[in-house]
PDB file of C-alpha atoms in Angstrom:
ATOM      1  CA  UNK A   1      49.026-154.823  56.662  1.00 80.00           C
ATOM      2  CA  UNK A   2      50.796-155.482  53.400  1.00 88.00           C
ATOM      3  CA  UNK A   3      48.852-155.620  50.185  1.00 93.00           C
ATOM      4  CA  UNK A   4      49.390-155.587  46.435  1.00 96.00           C
ATOM      5  CA  UNK A   5      46.643-154.437  44.105  1.00 97.00           C
ATOM      6  CA  UNK A   6      46.557-155.098  40.390  1.00 97.00           C
ATOM      7  CA  UNK A   7      43.325-153.500  39.353  1.00 95.00           C
ATOM      8  CA  UNK A   8      43.459-154.659  35.750  1.00 97.00           C
ATOM      9  CA  UNK A   9      42.142-158.200  35.580  1.00 96.00           C
ATOM     10  CA  UNK A  10      42.531-158.656  31.847  1.00 97.00           C
ATOM     11  CA  UNK A  11      44.017-156.574  29.080  1.00 98.00           C
ATOM     12  CA  UNK A  12      43.709-157.289  25.391  1.00 98.00           C
ATOM     13  CA  UNK A  13      45.887-155.533  22.829  1.00 97.00           C
ATOM     14  CA  UNK A  14      46.913-155.935  19.243  1.00 97.00           C
ATOM     15  CA  UNK A  15      50.501-156.755  18.442  1.00 97.00           C
ATOM     16  CA  UNK A  16      52.877-153.783  18.422  1.00 97.00           C
ATOM     17  CA  UNK A  17      50.750-151.773  20.812  1.00 97.00           C
ATOM     18  CA  UNK A  18      52.327-150.510  24.025  1.00 98.00           C
ATOM     19  CA  UNK A  19      50.684-151.707  27.216  1.00 98.00           C
ATOM     20  CA  UNK A  20      51.092-150.704  30.853  1.00 98.00           C
ATOM     21  CA  UNK A  21      50.259-153.004  33.746  1.00 98.00           C
ATOM     22  CA  UNK A  22      49.503-151.223  36.979  1.00 98.00           C
ATOM     23  CA  UNK A  23      50.610-152.253  40.443  1.00 98.00           C
ATOM     24  CA  UNK A  24      49.846-150.437  43.689  1.00 98.00           C
ATOM     25  CA  UNK A  25      51.239-151.661  46.986  1.00 97.00           C
ATOM     26  CA  UNK A  26      50.686-150.995  50.673  1.00 95.00           C
ATOM     27  CA  UNK A  27      53.225-151.425  53.419  1.00 92.00           C
ATOM     28  CA  UNK A  28      54.345-149.564  56.510  1.00 89.00           C
ATOM     29  CA  UNK A  29      57.896-150.797  56.205  1.00 87.00           C
ATOM     30  CA  UNK A  30      60.552-148.402  54.959  1.00 87.00           C
ATOM     31  CA  UNK A  31      62.610-151.220  53.494  1.00 87.00           C
ATOM     32  CA  UNK A  32      60.868-153.551  51.105  1.00 91.00           C
ATOM     33  CA  UNK A  33      61.232-155.195  47.719  1.00 91.00           C
ATOM     34  CA  UNK A  34      58.941-155.181  44.717  1.00 94.00           C
ATOM     35  CA  UNK A  35      58.830-157.779  41.968  1.00 95.00           C
ATOM     36  CA  UNK A  36      57.244-158.574  38.668  1.00 97.00           C
ATOM     37  CA  UNK A  37      56.790-162.154  37.503  1.00 96.00           C
ATOM     38  CA  UNK A  38      55.429-163.537  34.245  1.00 97.00           C
ATOM     39  CA  UNK A  39      53.391-166.736  34.223  1.00 96.00           C
ATOM     40  CA  UNK A  40      52.911-168.131  30.711  1.00 95.00           C
ATOM     41  CA  UNK A  41      50.307-170.843  30.028  1.00 92.00           C
ATOM     42  CA  UNK A  42      52.818-173.507  31.066  1.00 90.00           C
ATOM     43  CA  UNK A  43      52.467-172.226  34.621  1.00 92.00           C
ATOM     44  CA  UNK A  44      56.114-171.703  35.475  1.00 92.00           C
ATOM     45  CA  UNK A  45      56.847-168.339  37.052  1.00 94.00           C
ATOM     46  CA  UNK A  46      59.426-166.264  35.216  1.00 93.00           C
ATOM     47  CA  UNK A  47      61.238-163.625  37.253  1.00 92.00           C
ATOM     48  CA  UNK A  48      61.335-160.251  35.514  1.00 95.00           C
ATOM     49  CA  UNK A  49      62.620-157.711  38.006  1.00 93.00           C
ATOM     50  CA  UNK A  50      63.290-156.948  41.650  1.00 91.00           C
ATOM     51  CA  UNK A  51      63.490-153.409  42.963  1.00 92.00           C
ATOM     52  CA  UNK A  52      64.286-152.340  46.512  1.00 90.00           C
ATOM     53  CA  UNK A  53      62.521-149.443  48.176  1.00 92.00           C
ATOM     54  CA  UNK A  54      65.582-147.193  48.132  1.00 90.00           C
ATOM     55  CA  UNK A  55      66.060-147.369  44.404  1.00 87.00           C
ATOM     56  CA  UNK A  56      63.468-145.308  42.580  1.00 86.00           C
ATOM     57  CA  UNK A  57      65.292-145.224  39.310  1.00 85.00           C
ATOM     58  CA  UNK A  58      63.237-146.420  36.416  1.00 87.00           C
ATOM     59  CA  UNK A  59      64.565-149.450  34.621  1.00 89.00           C
ATOM     60  CA  UNK A  60      64.488-150.490  31.013  1.00 91.00           C
ATOM     61  CA  UNK A  61      65.293-153.939  29.705  1.00 91.00           C
ATOM     62  CA  UNK A  62      64.678-154.321  26.013  1.00 95.00           C
ATOM     63  CA  UNK A  63      60.959-153.822  25.399  1.00 96.00           C
ATOM     64  CA  UNK A  64      60.234-153.881  29.123  1.00 97.00           C
ATOM     65  CA  UNK A  65      60.339-150.878  31.427  1.00 96.00           C
ATOM     66  CA  UNK A  66      59.345-150.267  35.009  1.00 96.00           C
ATOM     67  CA  UNK A  67      58.247-147.069  36.725  1.00 96.00           C
ATOM     68  CA  UNK A  68      58.626-147.073  40.506  1.00 96.00           C
ATOM     69  CA  UNK A  69      57.048-144.133  42.331  1.00 95.00           C
ATOM     70  CA  UNK A  70      57.087-144.213  46.113  1.00 93.00           C
ATOM     71  CA  UNK A  71      54.923-141.090  46.290  1.00 93.00           C
ATOM     72  CA  UNK A  72      52.012-143.013  44.797  1.00 95.00           C
ATOM     73  CA  UNK A  73      53.098-146.490  46.009  1.00 96.00           C
ATOM     74  CA  UNK A  74      53.099-147.734  42.467  1.00 97.00           C
ATOM     75  CA  UNK A  75      55.381-149.998  40.485  1.00 97.00           C
ATOM     76  CA  UNK A  76      54.023-150.070  36.949  1.00 97.00           C
ATOM     77  CA  UNK A  77      55.264-152.252  34.131  1.00 97.00           C
ATOM     78  CA  UNK A  78      55.210-151.232  30.476  1.00 98.00           C
ATOM     79  CA  UNK A  79      55.717-153.476  27.471  1.00 98.00           C
ATOM     80  CA  UNK A  80      56.602-151.572  24.338  1.00 97.00           C
ATOM     81  CA  UNK A  81      55.646-152.939  20.928  1.00 97.00           C
ATOM     82  CA  UNK A  82      53.928-155.956  22.415  1.00 97.00           C
ATOM     83  CA  UNK A  83      54.262-159.369  20.816  1.00 97.00           C
ATOM     84  CA  UNK A  84      52.118-162.488  20.887  1.00 97.00           C
ATOM     85  CA  UNK A  85      54.760-164.176  23.059  1.00 96.00           C
ATOM     86  CA  UNK A  86      54.048-161.592  25.738  1.00 97.00           C
ATOM     87  CA  UNK A  87      50.648-163.165  26.321  1.00 97.00           C
ATOM     88  CA  UNK A  88      50.676-164.382  29.921  1.00 97.00           C
ATOM     89  CA  UNK A  89      49.556-163.544  33.406  1.00 97.00           C
ATOM     90  CA  UNK A  90      51.755-160.959  35.086  1.00 98.00           C
ATOM     91  CA  UNK A  91      52.079-160.769  38.843  1.00 97.00           C
ATOM     92  CA  UNK A  92      53.372-157.927  40.942  1.00 97.00           C
ATOM     93  CA  UNK A  93      54.666-158.969  44.367  1.00 95.00           C
ATOM     94  CA  UNK A  94      55.940-157.399  47.589  1.00 93.00           C
ATOM     95  CA  UNK A  95      58.436-158.658  50.137  1.00 89.00           C
ATOM     96  CA  UNK A  96      59.459-156.951  53.328  1.00 81.00           C
ATOM     97  CA  UNK A  97      60.819-157.525  56.814  1.00 75.00           C
ATOM     98  CA  UNK A  98      57.473-158.801  57.995  1.00 63.00           C
ATOM     99  CA  UNK A  99      56.782-162.241  59.336  1.00 54.00           C
ATOM    100  CA  UNK A 100      60.274-162.489  60.699  1.00 55.00           C
ATOM    101  CA  UNK A 101      62.305-161.785  57.620  1.00 58.00           C
ATOM    102  CA  UNK A 102      62.389-161.189  53.922  1.00 54.00           C
ATOM    103  CA  UNK A 103      60.763-164.469  53.190  1.00 67.00           C
ATOM    104  CA  UNK A 104      57.157-163.914  52.423  1.00 80.00           C
ATOM    105  CA  UNK A 105      56.130-162.845  48.954  1.00 88.00           C
ATOM    106  CA  UNK A 106      52.735-161.223  48.764  1.00 91.00           C
ATOM    107  CA  UNK A 107      51.332-161.453  45.278  1.00 94.00           C
ATOM    108  CA  UNK A 108      48.795-159.275  43.563  1.00 96.00           C
ATOM    109  CA  UNK A 109      45.829-160.886  41.843  1.00 96.00           C
ATOM    110  CA  UNK A 110      47.598-160.807  38.505  1.00 97.00           C
ATOM    111  CA  UNK A 111      46.796-159.232  35.152  1.00 98.00           C
ATOM    112  CA  UNK A 112      46.074-161.491  32.212  1.00 97.00           C
ATOM    113  CA  UNK A 113      47.535-159.988  29.053  1.00 98.00           C
ATOM    114  CA  UNK A 114      46.387-161.214  25.666  1.00 97.00           C
ATOM    115  CA  UNK A 115      48.290-159.964  22.640  1.00 97.00           C
ATOM    116  CA  UNK A 116      46.547-160.654  19.359  1.00 97.00           C
ATOM    117  CA  UNK A 117      48.231-160.786  15.955  1.00 95.00           C
TER     118      UNK A 117
ATOM    119  CA  UNK B   1      71.161-169.706  37.336  1.00 68.00           C
ATOM    120  CA  UNK B   2      69.660-171.582  40.249  1.00 84.00           C
ATOM    121  CA  UNK B   3      67.271-174.363  39.287  1.00 92.00           C
ATOM    122  CA  UNK B   4      64.384-175.761  41.285  1.00 95.00           C
ATOM    123  CA  UNK B   5      62.592-178.891  40.155  1.00 96.00           C
ATOM    124  CA  UNK B   6      59.250-180.347  41.166  1.00 97.00           C
ATOM    125  CA  UNK B   7      58.016-183.872  40.796  1.00 97.00           C
ATOM    126  CA  UNK B   8      55.573-184.880  39.556  1.00 97.00           C
ATOM    127  CA  UNK B   9      54.523-182.131  37.176  1.00 96.00           C
ATOM    128  CA  UNK B  10      51.001-183.514  37.010  1.00 97.00           C
ATOM    129  CA  UNK B  11      49.126-185.963  39.181  1.00 97.00           C
ATOM    130  CA  UNK B  12      45.598-187.278  39.119  1.00 97.00           C
ATOM    131  CA  UNK B  13      44.370-189.193  42.118  1.00 96.00           C
ATOM    132  CA  UNK B  14      41.194-190.521  43.618  1.00 96.00           C
ATOM    133  CA  UNK B  15      39.465-188.819  46.483  1.00 97.00           C
ATOM    134  CA  UNK B  16      40.755-190.046  49.828  1.00 96.00           C
ATOM    135  CA  UNK B  17      44.254-190.912  48.693  1.00 97.00           C
ATOM    136  CA  UNK B  18      47.448-189.102  49.650  1.00 97.00           C
ATOM    137  CA  UNK B  19      49.786-187.434  47.208  1.00 97.00           C
ATOM    138  CA  UNK B  20      53.406-186.468  47.729  1.00 97.00           C
ATOM    139  CA  UNK B  21      55.033-183.636  45.802  1.00 98.00           C
ATOM    140  CA  UNK B  22      58.798-183.153  45.815  1.00 97.00           C
ATOM    141  CA  UNK B  23      60.669-179.887  45.517  1.00 96.00           C
ATOM    142  CA  UNK B  24      64.406-179.990  44.873  1.00 96.00           C
ATOM    143  CA  UNK B  25      67.037-177.309  44.565  1.00 93.00           C
ATOM    144  CA  UNK B  26      69.355-178.777  41.949  1.00 93.00           C
ATOM    145  CA  UNK B  27      72.449-176.627  42.109  1.00 89.00           C
ATOM    146  CA  UNK B  28      72.296-174.815  45.433  1.00 88.00           C
ATOM    147  CA  UNK B  29      71.474-175.424  49.056  1.00 88.00           C
ATOM    148  CA  UNK B  30      68.262-174.050  50.441  1.00 87.00           C
ATOM    149  CA  UNK B  31      67.646-173.965  54.157  1.00 83.00           C
ATOM    150  CA  UNK B  32      64.267-172.444  53.441  1.00 88.00           C
ATOM    151  CA  UNK B  33      61.670-173.536  50.926  1.00 92.00           C
ATOM    152  CA  UNK B  34      58.168-172.236  50.411  1.00 93.00           C
ATOM    153  CA  UNK B  35      54.972-173.862  49.226  1.00 95.00           C
ATOM    154  CA  UNK B  36      52.340-171.892  47.345  1.00 95.00           C
ATOM    155  CA  UNK B  37      48.931-172.856  46.047  1.00 96.00           C
ATOM    156  CA  UNK B  38      47.276-171.329  43.030  1.00 95.00           C
ATOM    157  CA  UNK B  39      43.659-171.975  42.126  1.00 92.00           C
ATOM    158  CA  UNK B  40      42.611-171.488  38.494  1.00 89.00           C
ATOM    159  CA  UNK B  41      42.743-167.865  37.418  1.00 88.00           C
ATOM    160  CA  UNK B  42      43.782-166.776  40.874  1.00 92.00           C
ATOM    161  CA  UNK B  43      46.931-165.550  42.504  1.00 94.00           C
ATOM    162  CA  UNK B  44      49.577-167.486  44.388  1.00 94.00           C
ATOM    163  CA  UNK B  45      48.943-167.899  48.082  1.00 93.00           C
ATOM    164  CA  UNK B  46      51.713-168.897  50.456  1.00 91.00           C
ATOM    165  CA  UNK B  47      50.788-172.058  52.317  1.00 94.00           C
ATOM    166  CA  UNK B  48      53.833-172.663  54.468  1.00 93.00           C
ATOM    167  CA  UNK B  49      57.496-171.975  55.009  1.00 91.00           C
ATOM    168  CA  UNK B  50      59.678-175.046  55.285  1.00 89.00           C
ATOM    169  CA  UNK B  51      62.975-174.894  57.140  1.00 86.00           C
ATOM    170  CA  UNK B  52      65.495-177.689  56.927  1.00 83.00           C
ATOM    171  CA  UNK B  53      65.573-179.767  60.071  1.00 82.00           C
ATOM    172  CA  UNK B  54      62.637-178.087  61.791  1.00 84.00           C
ATOM    173  CA  UNK B  55      58.885-177.932  61.644  1.00 87.00           C
ATOM    174  CA  UNK B  56      57.211-175.975  58.897  1.00 91.00           C
ATOM    175  CA  UNK B  57      55.451-172.704  59.614  1.00 90.00           C
ATOM    176  CA  UNK B  58      51.949-172.655  58.189  1.00 93.00           C
ATOM    177  CA  UNK B  59      50.002-169.612  57.113  1.00 91.00           C
ATOM    178  CA  UNK B  60      46.718-168.862  58.772  1.00 91.00           C
ATOM    179  CA  UNK B  61      43.929-171.051  57.493  1.00 93.00           C
ATOM    180  CA  UNK B  62      46.169-173.823  56.150  1.00 95.00           C
ATOM    181  CA  UNK B  63      45.551-177.187  57.795  1.00 94.00           C
ATOM    182  CA  UNK B  64      48.898-178.567  58.923  1.00 93.00           C
ATOM    183  CA  UNK B  65      47.502-182.067  59.349  1.00 95.00           C
ATOM    184  CA  UNK B  66      46.254-182.093  55.803  1.00 96.00           C
ATOM    185  CA  UNK B  67      49.298-180.578  54.142  1.00 97.00           C
ATOM    186  CA  UNK B  68      52.305-182.330  55.632  1.00 96.00           C
ATOM    187  CA  UNK B  69      55.639-180.719  54.883  1.00 94.00           C
ATOM    188  CA  UNK B  70      59.002-182.339  55.407  1.00 91.00           C
ATOM    189  CA  UNK B  71      62.338-180.649  54.736  1.00 89.00           C
ATOM    190  CA  UNK B  72      64.794-183.388  55.499  1.00 83.00           C
ATOM    191  CA  UNK B  73      67.790-182.069  53.590  1.00 89.00           C
ATOM    192  CA  UNK B  74      69.183-178.830  52.233  1.00 89.00           C
ATOM    193  CA  UNK B  75      67.987-179.683  48.747  1.00 92.00           C
ATOM    194  CA  UNK B  76      64.652-181.424  49.246  1.00 94.00           C
ATOM    195  CA  UNK B  77      61.278-180.488  50.658  1.00 95.00           C
ATOM    196  CA  UNK B  78      58.138-182.562  50.258  1.00 96.00           C
ATOM    197  CA  UNK B  79      54.485-181.638  50.489  1.00 97.00           C
ATOM    198  CA  UNK B  80      52.052-184.453  51.150  1.00 97.00           C
ATOM    199  CA  UNK B  81      48.375-183.781  50.599  1.00 97.00           C
ATOM    200  CA  UNK B  82      46.670-186.283  52.867  1.00 97.00           C
ATOM    201  CA  UNK B  83      43.204-187.677  52.172  1.00 96.00           C
ATOM    202  CA  UNK B  84      42.881-185.473  49.134  1.00 96.00           C
ATOM    203  CA  UNK B  85      39.487-184.212  48.049  1.00 96.00           C
ATOM    204  CA  UNK B  86      38.360-182.472  44.862  1.00 96.00           C
ATOM    205  CA  UNK B  87      38.617-179.073  46.539  1.00 95.00           C
ATOM    206  CA  UNK B  88      42.363-179.700  46.959  1.00 96.00           C
ATOM    207  CA  UNK B  89      42.751-179.713  43.188  1.00 96.00           C
ATOM    208  CA  UNK B  90      45.104-176.881  42.457  1.00 96.00           C
ATOM    209  CA  UNK B  91      48.498-175.850  41.106  1.00 97.00           C
ATOM    210  CA  UNK B  92      51.141-176.234  43.788  1.00 98.00           C
ATOM    211  CA  UNK B  93      54.364-174.266  43.386  1.00 97.00           C
ATOM    212  CA  UNK B  94      57.449-174.418  45.548  1.00 96.00           C
ATOM    213  CA  UNK B  95      60.285-171.973  45.813  1.00 94.00           C
ATOM    214  CA  UNK B  96      63.706-172.279  47.374  1.00 92.00           C
ATOM    215  CA  UNK B  97      65.627-169.492  49.003  1.00 87.00           C
ATOM    216  CA  UNK B  98      69.349-169.227  48.509  1.00 79.00           C
ATOM    217  CA  UNK B  99      71.100-169.663  51.823  1.00 67.00           C
ATOM    218  CA  UNK B 100      72.868-166.497  52.797  1.00 61.00           C
ATOM    219  CA  UNK B 101      74.167-164.964  55.995  1.00 54.00           C
ATOM    220  CA  UNK B 102      72.874-161.533  55.087  1.00 54.00           C
ATOM    221  CA  UNK B 103      69.947-159.834  56.793  1.00 54.00           C
ATOM    222  CA  UNK B 104      68.446-158.496  53.641  1.00 58.00           C
ATOM    223  CA  UNK B 105      66.586-160.115  50.821  1.00 65.00           C
ATOM    224  CA  UNK B 106      67.700-163.560  49.736  1.00 70.00           C
ATOM    225  CA  UNK B 107      66.790-164.676  46.263  1.00 79.00           C
ATOM    226  CA  UNK B 108      63.913-167.095  45.831  1.00 85.00           C
ATOM    227  CA  UNK B 109      63.738-169.423  42.854  1.00 91.00           C
ATOM    228  CA  UNK B 110      60.508-171.045  41.811  1.00 94.00           C
ATOM    229  CA  UNK B 111      59.860-174.571  40.690  1.00 96.00           C
ATOM    230  CA  UNK B 112      57.751-175.302  37.604  1.00 96.00           C
ATOM    231  CA  UNK B 113      54.708-176.313  39.636  1.00 96.00           C
ATOM    232  CA  UNK B 114      52.639-179.465  40.116  1.00 97.00           C
ATOM    233  CA  UNK B 115      49.092-179.664  38.897  1.00 97.00           C
ATOM    234  CA  UNK B 116      46.998-181.830  41.201  1.00 97.00           C
ATOM    235  CA  UNK B 117      43.609-183.095  40.133  1.00 97.00           C
ATOM    236  CA  UNK B 118      41.550-185.029  42.633  1.00 97.00           C
ATOM    237  CA  UNK B 119      38.671-187.011  41.174  1.00 96.00           C
TER     238      UNK B 119
END
């Protein structure tokens, strides 16, 4: 079965602190995709990144970075020098060739990040 | 980038009434659209996969007679919550998948969501 675990329910930091959001996934497929989405209070999902299972290179985009490690089935997300605007719920998600195709997104429970001034 | 709209953004209705939510892909064609439900402070759960011109595929535990899905065109899918009750109050989000002939992952774009409150 496929599963995404985000063990951190809520994280609270002070502005300018670095923060890492953990994501652990389970799948038996060798080809799969991992995602991070941001959901601000407005509710609209904001796509942050997609990574396929064959690309373990870490990625950096501005203050955001992602660490993909197949050996530990983890796809962690770090925000450097956090800002108040980073306050949101962050979801990690998994998609694979299950259920007949790369359609289904399985979401983790989400981590609520609060950045205080 | 690809844009998906939902209408209405918010709806309040009385118990027992039906509510229709529209999901439109504005600048691309989507043979496949998805409907998710999100309860407060919870994750998104896929309710059903909607394919243009055919019946929707519902996830286990989702009542197909209660949540009617119609995907009549390549840019529009509708979700009708029939005989709504307070427990149906939730945030409903659709996504549309870019039509592609490839076998791999096809991009999904999410709508802004519809908040349904049933009194």
